CSV table of C-alpha atoms in Angstrom, one decimal:
chain,number,residue,atom,x,y,z
A,1,MET,CA,25.5,-3.4,-7.1
A,2,SER,CA,22.6,-5.0,-8.9
A,3,ARG,CA,22.0,-7.5,-6.1
A,4,ILE,CA,21.8,-4.8,-3.5
A,5,SER,CA,19.6,-2.7,-5.7
A,6,ASN,CA,17.2,-5.6,-6.2
A,7,LYS,CA,17.1,-6.1,-2.4
A,8,ASP,CA,16.2,-2.5,-1.9
A,9,LYS,CA,13.6,-2.6,-4.6
A,10,ILE,CA,12.0,-5.7,-3.0
A,11,LEU,CA,12.0,-4.1,0.6
A,12,ALA,CA,10.6,-0.8,-0.6
A,13,ASN,CA,7.9,-2.1,-3.0
A,14,GLY,CA,7.2,-5.2,-0.7
A,15,LEU,CA,6.4,-2.9,2.2
A,16,GLN,CA,3.8,-1.2,0.2
A,17,VAL,CA,2.3,-4.5,-1.0
A,18,VAL,CA,2.2,-5.9,2.6
A,19,LEU,CA,0.6,-2.5,3.8
A,20,GLU,CA,-2.0,-2.9,1.1
A,21,ARG,CA,-2.8,-6.7,1.3
A,22,GLY,CA,-1.6,-7.9,4.7
A,23,TYR,CA,1.0,-10.5,5.6
A,24,VAL,CA,-1.1,-13.5,4.5
A,25,GLY,CA,-2.7,-11.6,1.5
A,26,ALA,CA,0.7,-10.5,0.0
A,27,SER,CA,2.3,-13.4,-1.9
A,28,VAL,CA,6.0,-13.5,-2.8
A,29,ARG,CA,4.8,-13.3,-6.4
A,30,ASP,CA,2.9,-10.1,-5.7
A,31,ILE,CA,6.0,-8.7,-4.0
A,32,VAL,CA,8.5,-9.5,-6.8
A,33,GLU,CA,6.0,-8.2,-9.4
A,34,ALA,CA,5.7,-4.9,-7.7
A,35,ALA,CA,9.5,-4.8,-7.3
A,36,GLY,CA,10.0,-5.6,-11.0
A,37,VAL,CA,12.6,-8.3,-10.1
A,38,PRO,CA,12.8,-12.0,-10.8
A,39,GLN,CA,11.4,-14.4,-8.2
A,40,GLY,CA,15.0,-15.9,-7.7
A,41,SER,CA,16.0,-12.5,-6.4
A,42,PHE,CA,13.5,-12.7,-3.5
A,43,THR,CA,14.9,-16.2,-2.5
A,44,ASN,CA,18.5,-15.0,-2.8
A,45,HIS,CA,17.8,-12.4,-0.2
A,46,PHE,CA,15.2,-13.8,2.1
A,47,ALA,CA,14.8,-17.2,3.6
A,48,SER,CA,11.0,-16.9,3.7
A,49,LYS,CA,8.2,-14.4,3.6
A,50,GLU,CA,8.4,-14.3,7.4
A,51,ALA,CA,12.1,-13.3,7.2
A,52,PHE,CA,11.2,-10.7,4.6
A,53,SER,CA,8.4,-9.4,6.8
A,54,LEU,CA,10.6,-9.1,9.9
A,55,GLU,CA,13.0,-7.0,7.8
A,56,ILE,CA,10.3,-4.6,6.6
A,57,LEU,CA,8.9,-4.4,10.1
A,58,ASP,CA,12.4,-3.5,11.4
A,59,ARG,CA,12.8,-0.8,8.6
A,60,TYR,CA,9.4,0.6,9.2
A,61,PHE,CA,10.1,0.8,13.0
A,62,ALA,CA,13.6,2.3,12.3
A,63,ASN,CA,11.7,5.2,10.8
A,64,SER,CA,9.4,5.4,13.8
A,65,ARG,CA,12.5,5.3,16.1
A,66,ALA,CA,14.0,8.2,14.1
A,67,VAL,CA,10.7,10.1,14.6
A,68,MET,CA,10.8,9.3,18.3
A,69,ALA,CA,14.3,10.7,18.5
A,70,GLU,CA,13.2,14.0,16.9
A,71,THR,CA,10.1,14.2,18.9
A,72,LEU,CA,9.5,12.3,22.1
A,73,ARG,CA,13.1,12.1,23.0
A,74,ASN,CA,14.0,15.6,21.7
A,75,GLU,CA,15.1,17.5,24.8
A,76,ALA,CA,15.2,20.8,22.9
A,77,LEU,CA,11.4,20.8,23.1
A,78,PRO,CA,9.1,21.1,26.3
A,79,PRO,CA,7.9,17.5,27.0
A,80,LEU,CA,4.3,17.9,26.1
A,81,LYS,CA,5.3,19.6,22.8
A,82,ARG,CA,7.4,16.5,22.1
A,83,LEU,CA,4.5,14.3,22.5
A,84,ARG,CA,2.3,16.5,20.3
A,85,ALA,CA,5.0,16.5,17.7
A,86,TYR,CA,5.3,12.8,17.9
A,87,ILE,CA,1.6,12.3,17.2
A,88,ASP,CA,1.7,14.9,14.4
A,89,ALA,CA,4.7,13.2,12.8
A,90,SER,CA,3.1,9.8,13.0
A,91,ILE,CA,-0.1,11.1,11.4
A,92,GLY,CA,2.1,12.5,8.5
A,93,ALA,CA,3.9,9.2,8.1
A,94,ILE,CA,0.6,7.3,8.0
A,95,ARG,CA,-0.7,9.7,5.5
A,96,ASN,CA,2.4,9.3,3.3
A,97,HIS,CA,2.0,5.5,3.1
A,98,GLY,CA,-1.8,5.9,2.4
A,99,THR,CA,-4.4,6.3,5.1
A,100,LYS,CA,-6.1,3.2,4.0
A,101,ASN,CA,-3.1,1.1,4.6
A,102,GLY,CA,-2.8,2.1,8.4
A,103,CYS,CA,0.1,1.4,10.6
A,104,LEU,CA,2.2,-1.7,9.7
A,105,VAL,CA,2.8,-2.5,13.4
A,106,GLY,CA,-1.0,-2.5,14.1
A,107,ASN,CA,-1.7,-4.5,11.0
A,108,PHE,CA,0.9,-7.1,11.9
A,109,ALA,CA,-0.5,-7.1,15.5
A,110,ALA,CA,-4.0,-7.9,14.2
A,111,GLU,CA,-3.1,-10.4,11.5
A,112,ALA,CA,0.6,-11.6,11.1
A,113,SER,CA,0.8,-12.3,14.8
A,114,ASP,CA,-1.7,-15.1,14.3
A,115,HIS,CA,0.7,-16.8,11.8
A,116,SER,CA,4.2,-16.1,13.1
A,117,GLU,CA,5.3,-16.2,16.7
A,118,ILE,CA,8.5,-14.4,15.7
A,119,ILE,CA,6.6,-11.5,14.3
A,120,ARG,CA,4.3,-11.4,17.3
A,121,LYS,CA,7.2,-11.2,19.6
A,122,ARG,CA,8.9,-8.5,17.5
A,123,VAL,CA,5.7,-6.5,17.6
A,124,SER,CA,5.6,-6.8,21.4
A,125,VAL,CA,9.2,-5.5,21.6
A,126,ILE,CA,8.2,-2.6,19.4
A,127,TYR,CA,5.3,-1.8,21.7
A,128,SER,CA,7.6,-1.8,24.7
A,129,GLU,CA,10.1,0.5,23.1
A,130,VAL,CA,7.3,3.0,22.3
A,131,ARG,CA,5.9,2.8,25.8
A,132,ALA,CA,9.4,3.4,27.3
A,133,ALA,CA,9.8,6.5,25.1
A,134,MET,CA,6.3,7.7,26.0
A,135,THR,CA,6.9,7.1,29.8
A,136,ASP,CA,10.2,9.0,29.7
A,137,CYS,CA,8.5,12.0,27.9
A,138,LEU,CA,5.7,12.0,30.6
A,139,ARG,CA,8.3,11.8,33.4
A,140,ALA,CA,10.1,14.8,31.9
A,141,ALA,CA,6.8,16.6,31.8
A,142,VAL,CA,6.2,15.9,35.5
A,143,LYS,CA,9.7,16.9,36.3
A,144,ASP,CA,9.2,20.3,34.4
A,145,GLY,CA,6.0,20.9,36.1
A,146,GLU,CA,3.8,20.3,33.0
A,147,LEU,CA,2.0,17.6,34.8
A,148,PRO,CA,1.3,17.1,38.4
A,149,LYS,CA,3.8,15.2,40.7
A,150,ASN,CA,1.4,12.3,41.3
A,151,PHE,CA,0.8,11.8,37.6
A,152,LYS,CA,0.8,8.0,36.7
A,153,THR,CA,3.3,8.1,33.9
A,154,GLY,CA,3.6,4.4,33.1
A,155,GLU,CA,-0.1,3.8,33.1
A,156,VAL,CA,-0.9,6.8,31.1
A,157,ALA,CA,1.9,6.0,28.7
A,158,THR,CA,0.5,2.6,28.0
A,159,PHE,CA,-3.0,4.2,27.7
A,160,ILE,CA,-1.6,6.5,25.0
A,161,VAL,CA,0.3,3.8,23.1
A,162,THR,CA,-2.8,1.5,23.0
A,163,GLY,CA,-5.1,4.4,22.2
A,164,LEU,CA,-3.0,5.6,19.3
A,165,GLN,CA,-2.9,2.1,17.9
A,166,GLY,CA,-6.7,2.1,17.9
A,167,ALA,CA,-6.8,5.6,16.3
A,168,TRP,CA,-4.6,4.3,13.5
A,169,LEU,CA,-6.9,1.3,13.0
A,170,VAL,CA,-10.1,3.2,12.9
A,171,SER,CA,-8.6,5.9,10.7
A,172,LYS,CA,-7.5,3.1,8.3
A,173,VAL,CA,-11.0,1.6,8.1
A,174,GLU,CA,-12.7,4.9,7.9
A,175,ARG,CA,-10.0,6.3,5.3
A,176,ASP,CA,-9.9,9.4,7.5
A,177,LEU,CA,-7.2,10.6,9.8
A,178,ALA,CA,-9.7,12.8,11.6
A,179,PHE,CA,-10.0,9.9,14.1
A,180,ALA,CA,-6.3,10.3,14.9
A,181,GLU,CA,-6.7,14.0,15.1
A,182,ASN,CA,-9.7,13.5,17.5
A,183,PHE,CA,-7.5,11.2,19.7
A,184,LYS,CA,-4.7,13.8,19.9
A,185,LYS,CA,-7.2,16.7,20.6
A,186,THR,CA,-9.2,14.8,23.3
A,187,LEU,CA,-5.9,13.4,25.0
A,188,PHE,CA,-4.5,16.9,25.4
A,189,SER,CA,-7.8,18.5,26.5
A,190,THR,CA,-8.5,15.8,29.1
A,191,VAL,CA,-5.7,13.4,30.2
A,192,LEU,CA,-2.9,15.9,29.8
A,193,SER,CA,-4.7,19.1,30.6
A,194,SER,CA,-3.2,21.1,33.4
A,195,SER,CA,-6.3,21.0,35.4
A,196,ASN,CA,-6.1,17.2,35.8
B,1,MET,CA,-33.4,-29.7,10.1
B,2,SER,CA,-29.9,-31.1,9.1
B,3,ARG,CA,-29.3,-28.2,6.7
B,4,ILE,CA,-30.0,-25.7,9.4
B,5,SER,CA,-27.8,-27.6,11.8
B,6,ASN,CA,-24.9,-27.6,9.3
B,7,LYS,CA,-25.2,-23.9,8.7
B,8,ASP,CA,-25.1,-23.3,12.4
B,9,LYS,CA,-22.0,-25.5,12.8
B,10,ILE,CA,-20.3,-23.6,10.0
B,11,LEU,CA,-21.1,-20.2,11.6
B,12,ALA,CA,-20.0,-21.2,15.1
B,13,ASN,CA,-16.9,-23.1,14.1
B,14,GLY,CA,-16.1,-20.8,11.2
B,15,LEU,CA,-16.1,-17.7,13.4
B,16,GLN,CA,-13.5,-19.4,15.7
B,17,VAL,CA,-11.4,-20.3,12.6
B,18,VAL,CA,-11.6,-16.7,11.3
B,19,LEU,CA,-10.7,-15.3,14.7
B,20,GLU,CA,-7.7,-17.5,14.9
B,21,ARG,CA,-6.4,-17.2,11.2
B,22,GLY,CA,-7.9,-14.0,9.8
B,23,TYR,CA,-10.1,-13.4,6.8
B,24,VAL,CA,-7.5,-14.2,4.2
B,25,GLY,CA,-5.8,-16.9,6.2
B,26,ALA,CA,-8.9,-18.9,6.9
B,27,SER,CA,-9.9,-21.0,3.8
B,28,VAL,CA,-13.3,-22.5,3.1
B,29,ARG,CA,-11.6,-25.9,3.6
B,30,ASP,CA,-10.4,-24.9,7.1
B,31,ILE,CA,-13.9,-23.7,7.9
B,32,VAL,CA,-15.7,-26.9,6.8
B,33,GLU,CA,-13.1,-29.1,8.4
B,34,ALA,CA,-13.6,-27.3,11.7
B,35,ALA,CA,-17.4,-27.6,11.3
B,36,GLY,CA,-17.2,-31.2,10.4
B,37,VAL,CA,-19.5,-30.8,7.4
B,38,PRO,CA,-18.9,-31.5,3.6
B,39,GLN,CA,-17.7,-28.5,1.5
B,40,GLY,CA,-20.8,-28.5,-0.4
B,41,SER,CA,-22.7,-27.6,2.7
B,42,PHE,CA,-20.7,-24.3,2.8
B,43,THR,CA,-21.6,-23.5,-0.8
B,44,ASN,CA,-25.3,-24.4,-0.1
B,45,HIS,CA,-25.4,-21.7,2.5
B,46,PHE,CA,-23.0,-19.0,1.5
B,47,ALA,CA,-22.3,-17.5,-1.9
B,48,SER,CA,-18.7,-16.8,-1.0
B,49,LYS,CA,-16.2,-16.5,1.9
B,50,GLU,CA,-17.0,-12.8,1.9
B,51,ALA,CA,-20.8,-13.5,2.4
B,52,PHE,CA,-20.0,-15.9,5.1
B,53,SER,CA,-17.7,-13.4,6.8
B,54,LEU,CA,-20.4,-10.7,6.7
B,55,GLU,CA,-22.7,-13.1,8.5
B,56,ILE,CA,-20.2,-14.0,11.2
B,57,LEU,CA,-19.5,-10.3,11.6
B,58,ASP,CA,-23.2,-9.6,12.0
B,59,ARG,CA,-23.6,-12.4,14.5
B,60,TYR,CA,-20.6,-11.2,16.4
B,61,PHE,CA,-21.9,-7.7,16.5
B,62,ALA,CA,-25.4,-8.9,17.4
B,63,ASN,CA,-23.8,-10.2,20.7
B,64,SER,CA,-22.1,-6.8,21.2
B,65,ARG,CA,-25.3,-5.0,20.6
B,66,ALA,CA,-27.0,-7.2,23.2
B,67,VAL,CA,-24.0,-6.3,25.6
B,68,MET,CA,-24.6,-2.6,24.8
B,69,ALA,CA,-28.4,-3.0,25.6
B,70,GLU,CA,-27.5,-4.5,29.0
B,71,THR,CA,-24.8,-1.9,29.8
B,72,LEU,CA,-24.3,1.3,27.8
B,73,ARG,CA,-28.1,1.6,27.2
B,74,ASN,CA,-29.3,0.1,30.5
B,75,GLU,CA,-31.1,3.0,32.2
B,76,ALA,CA,-31.5,1.1,35.4
B,77,LEU,CA,-27.7,1.9,36.1
B,78,PRO,CA,-26.1,5.2,36.6
B,79,PRO,CA,-24.4,6.3,33.3
B,80,LEU,CA,-20.8,5.9,34.2
B,81,LYS,CA,-21.6,2.5,35.8
B,82,ARG,CA,-23.1,1.5,32.4
B,83,LEU,CA,-19.8,2.4,30.7
B,84,ARG,CA,-17.7,0.5,33.2
B,85,ALA,CA,-20.0,-2.5,32.8
B,86,TYR,CA,-19.7,-2.3,29.0
B,87,ILE,CA,-16.0,-2.5,29.2
B,88,ASP,CA,-16.0,-5.2,31.7
B,89,ALA,CA,-18.4,-7.3,29.6
B,90,SER,CA,-16.4,-6.7,26.5
B,91,ILE,CA,-13.2,-7.9,28.3
B,92,GLY,CA,-15.2,-11.0,29.4
B,93,ALA,CA,-16.4,-11.7,25.9
B,94,ILE,CA,-12.8,-11.3,24.4
B,95,ARG,CA,-11.5,-13.7,27.1
B,96,ASN,CA,-14.2,-16.2,26.3
B,97,HIS,CA,-13.2,-16.3,22.5
B,98,GLY,CA,-9.5,-16.4,23.5
B,99,THR,CA,-7.5,-13.3,24.2
B,100,LYS,CA,-5.0,-14.2,21.5
B,101,ASN,CA,-7.8,-13.9,19.0
B,102,GLY,CA,-8.7,-10.3,19.8
B,103,CYS,CA,-11.9,-8.6,18.6
B,104,LEU,CA,-13.3,-9.7,15.2
B,105,VAL,CA,-14.4,-6.1,14.3
B,106,GLY,CA,-10.8,-4.9,14.9
B,107,ASN,CA,-9.2,-7.8,13.1
B,108,PHE,CA,-11.5,-7.2,10.1
B,109,ALA,CA,-10.7,-3.5,10.3
B,110,ALA,CA,-7.0,-4.2,10.0
B,111,GLU,CA,-7.1,-6.9,7.4
B,112,ALA,CA,-10.4,-7.8,5.8
B,113,SER,CA,-11.1,-4.2,5.0
B,114,ASP,CA,-8.1,-4.4,2.6
B,115,HIS,CA,-9.8,-7.2,0.6
B,116,SER,CA,-13.5,-6.4,0.8
B,117,GLU,CA,-15.2,-3.0,0.4
B,118,ILE,CA,-18.4,-4.5,1.7
B,119,ILE,CA,-16.8,-5.7,4.9
B,120,ARG,CA,-15.0,-2.5,5.4
B,121,LYS,CA,-18.3,-0.5,5.1
B,122,ARG,CA,-20.0,-2.9,7.5
B,123,VAL,CA,-17.2,-2.4,10.0
B,124,SER,CA,-17.6,1.4,9.6
B,125,VAL,CA,-21.3,1.1,10.3
B,126,ILE,CA,-20.6,-1.0,13.4
B,127,TYR,CA,-18.2,1.7,14.7
B,128,SER,CA,-20.8,4.4,14.1
B,129,GLU,CA,-23.4,2.4,16.1
B,130,VAL,CA,-20.9,1.8,19.0
B,131,ARG,CA,-20.0,5.5,19.0
B,132,ALA,CA,-23.7,6.5,19.1
B,133,ALA,CA,-24.3,4.3,22.1
B,134,MET,CA,-21.2,5.6,23.8
B,135,THR,CA,-22.3,9.2,23.1
B,136,ASP,CA,-25.8,8.6,24.5
B,137,CYS,CA,-24.3,7.2,27.7
B,138,LEU,CA,-22.0,10.2,28.1
B,139,ARG,CA,-24.8,12.6,27.5
B,140,ALA,CA,-26.8,10.8,30.2
B,141,ALA,CA,-23.8,11.2,32.5
B,142,VAL,CA,-23.8,15.0,31.8
B,143,LYS,CA,-27.5,15.1,32.4
B,144,ASP,CA,-27.2,13.3,35.7
B,145,GLY,CA,-24.4,15.6,36.8
B,146,GLU,CA,-21.7,12.8,36.7
B,147,LEU,CA,-19.8,14.8,34.1
B,148,PRO,CA,-19.6,18.6,33.7
B,149,LYS,CA,-22.1,20.4,31.5
B,150,ASN,CA,-19.4,21.4,28.9
B,151,PHE,CA,-18.1,17.8,28.5
B,152,LYS,CA,-17.5,17.1,24.8
B,153,THR,CA,-19.6,13.9,24.7
B,154,GLY,CA,-19.2,13.2,20.9
B,155,GLU,CA,-15.4,13.7,20.8
B,156,VAL,CA,-14.8,11.8,24.0
B,157,ALA,CA,-17.1,8.9,22.8
B,158,THR,CA,-15.0,8.6,19.6
B,159,PHE,CA,-11.8,8.8,21.7
B,160,ILE,CA,-13.1,5.9,23.9
B,161,VAL,CA,-14.3,3.7,21.0
B,162,THR,CA,-10.9,4.1,19.1
B,163,GLY,CA,-8.9,3.6,22.3
B,164,LEU,CA,-10.8,0.5,23.3
B,165,GLN,CA,-10.1,-0.9,19.8
B,166,GLY,CA,-6.4,-0.3,20.4
B,167,ALA,CA,-6.6,-1.9,23.8
B,168,TRP,CA,-8.1,-5.0,22.3
B,169,LEU,CA,-5.4,-5.1,19.6
B,170,VAL,CA,-2.5,-4.7,22.1
B,171,SER,CA,-4.0,-7.2,24.4
B,172,LYS,CA,-4.3,-9.7,21.5
B,173,VAL,CA,-0.7,-9.4,20.5
B,174,GLU,CA,0.5,-9.4,24.1
B,175,ARG,CA,-1.8,-12.2,25.1
B,176,ASP,CA,-2.8,-10.1,28.2
B,177,LEU,CA,-6.0,-8.3,28.9
B,178,ALA,CA,-4.1,-6.2,31.4
B,179,PHE,CA,-3.8,-3.7,28.6
B,180,ALA,CA,-7.5,-3.4,28.3
B,181,GLU,CA,-7.8,-3.2,32.1
B,182,ASN,CA,-5.2,-0.4,32.0
B,183,PHE,CA,-7.3,1.4,29.3
B,184,LYS,CA,-10.3,1.3,31.6
B,185,LYS,CA,-8.6,2.3,34.8
B,186,THR,CA,-6.8,5.3,33.2
B,187,LEU,CA,-9.9,6.3,31.4
B,188,PHE,CA,-11.9,6.6,34.6
B,189,SER,CA,-9.2,8.2,36.7
B,190,THR,CA,-8.4,10.8,34.1
B,191,VAL,CA,-11.0,11.6,31.2
B,192,LEU,CA,-14.0,10.6,33.3
B,193,SER,CA,-12.8,11.8,36.7
B,194,SER,CA,-15.1,14.2,38.4
B,195,SER,CA,-12.3,16.8,38.8
B,196,ASN,CA,-12.2,17.1,35.0
């Protein structure tokens, strides 16, 4: 029991440390200090900081996947409401972790991907999965007549995923989620407006 | 002369090292090794890695400002052509520094801003300046009848600046500027299309 508990402490507190200091800036010592566990506990559970970082990335994205299931892939909602709910939930999640810490996926894209090819590839797979969910949601919007038949679902889905990543990044540096709110508002009033 | 030359070597080679390894990941030793100068030369010219990083950020953005003068602020071109030229020139500049290295401003936003409040504030000022140039360009497009009179220039300018930042970031991690090209294409065919 105590080993499992220490691992959970390392993952939960370590995620916060990595969000605050980055992949390179967060040392194993910082992580075990934040978790309140001995350094040996880290090495018992993780082969390296890279292995640990892959695990927090997977846990972070498991939350995002759950959010996507409740929003982008939630067939109980009209498609464009799913998309709005997804962005709103993502804004809430980033606020909960601290606006100044941004999005772990984006932070790893900018920094950890320079130092670990495995992390870079995992980030790329994550982007693909988000793009696929976004594309499916836009296709459903076309099918339901919320968007025109000739709407370029794949291209716009990629546009939205890249744009959101930028909105998290600018919100992080500005300490202000208004940049993400502006992205959402402008997206819906232009790209996704019925007049398009 | 030789002191000036060493400083230039440190700035040019150090920029590339910081683009490749990040603010935290690039050590002063890495920088002087890449520049082929003694470590003392770094400390002669820069009070700290932070001071050095502010200087490479300013030089990097001085190039961006020159690009903006030739594109976004170039009154010899029709306004929306200015915007297209700006994105094309930015894509070219990022390709020249290596697609995998991304945009220094975005990299610093994601990582260095966690470690230096001075750098974070400088990045914020840079974003403001780019947003202002983008807003002026969109206002000119409205004035010239390329965009409708009720076009929300400030909101869309912010949307474009955040979206471009995300497009650079995803292009970096995917090693593929197609994500930036897709951003440009979708922007012009939706947000900036005359039917809007």
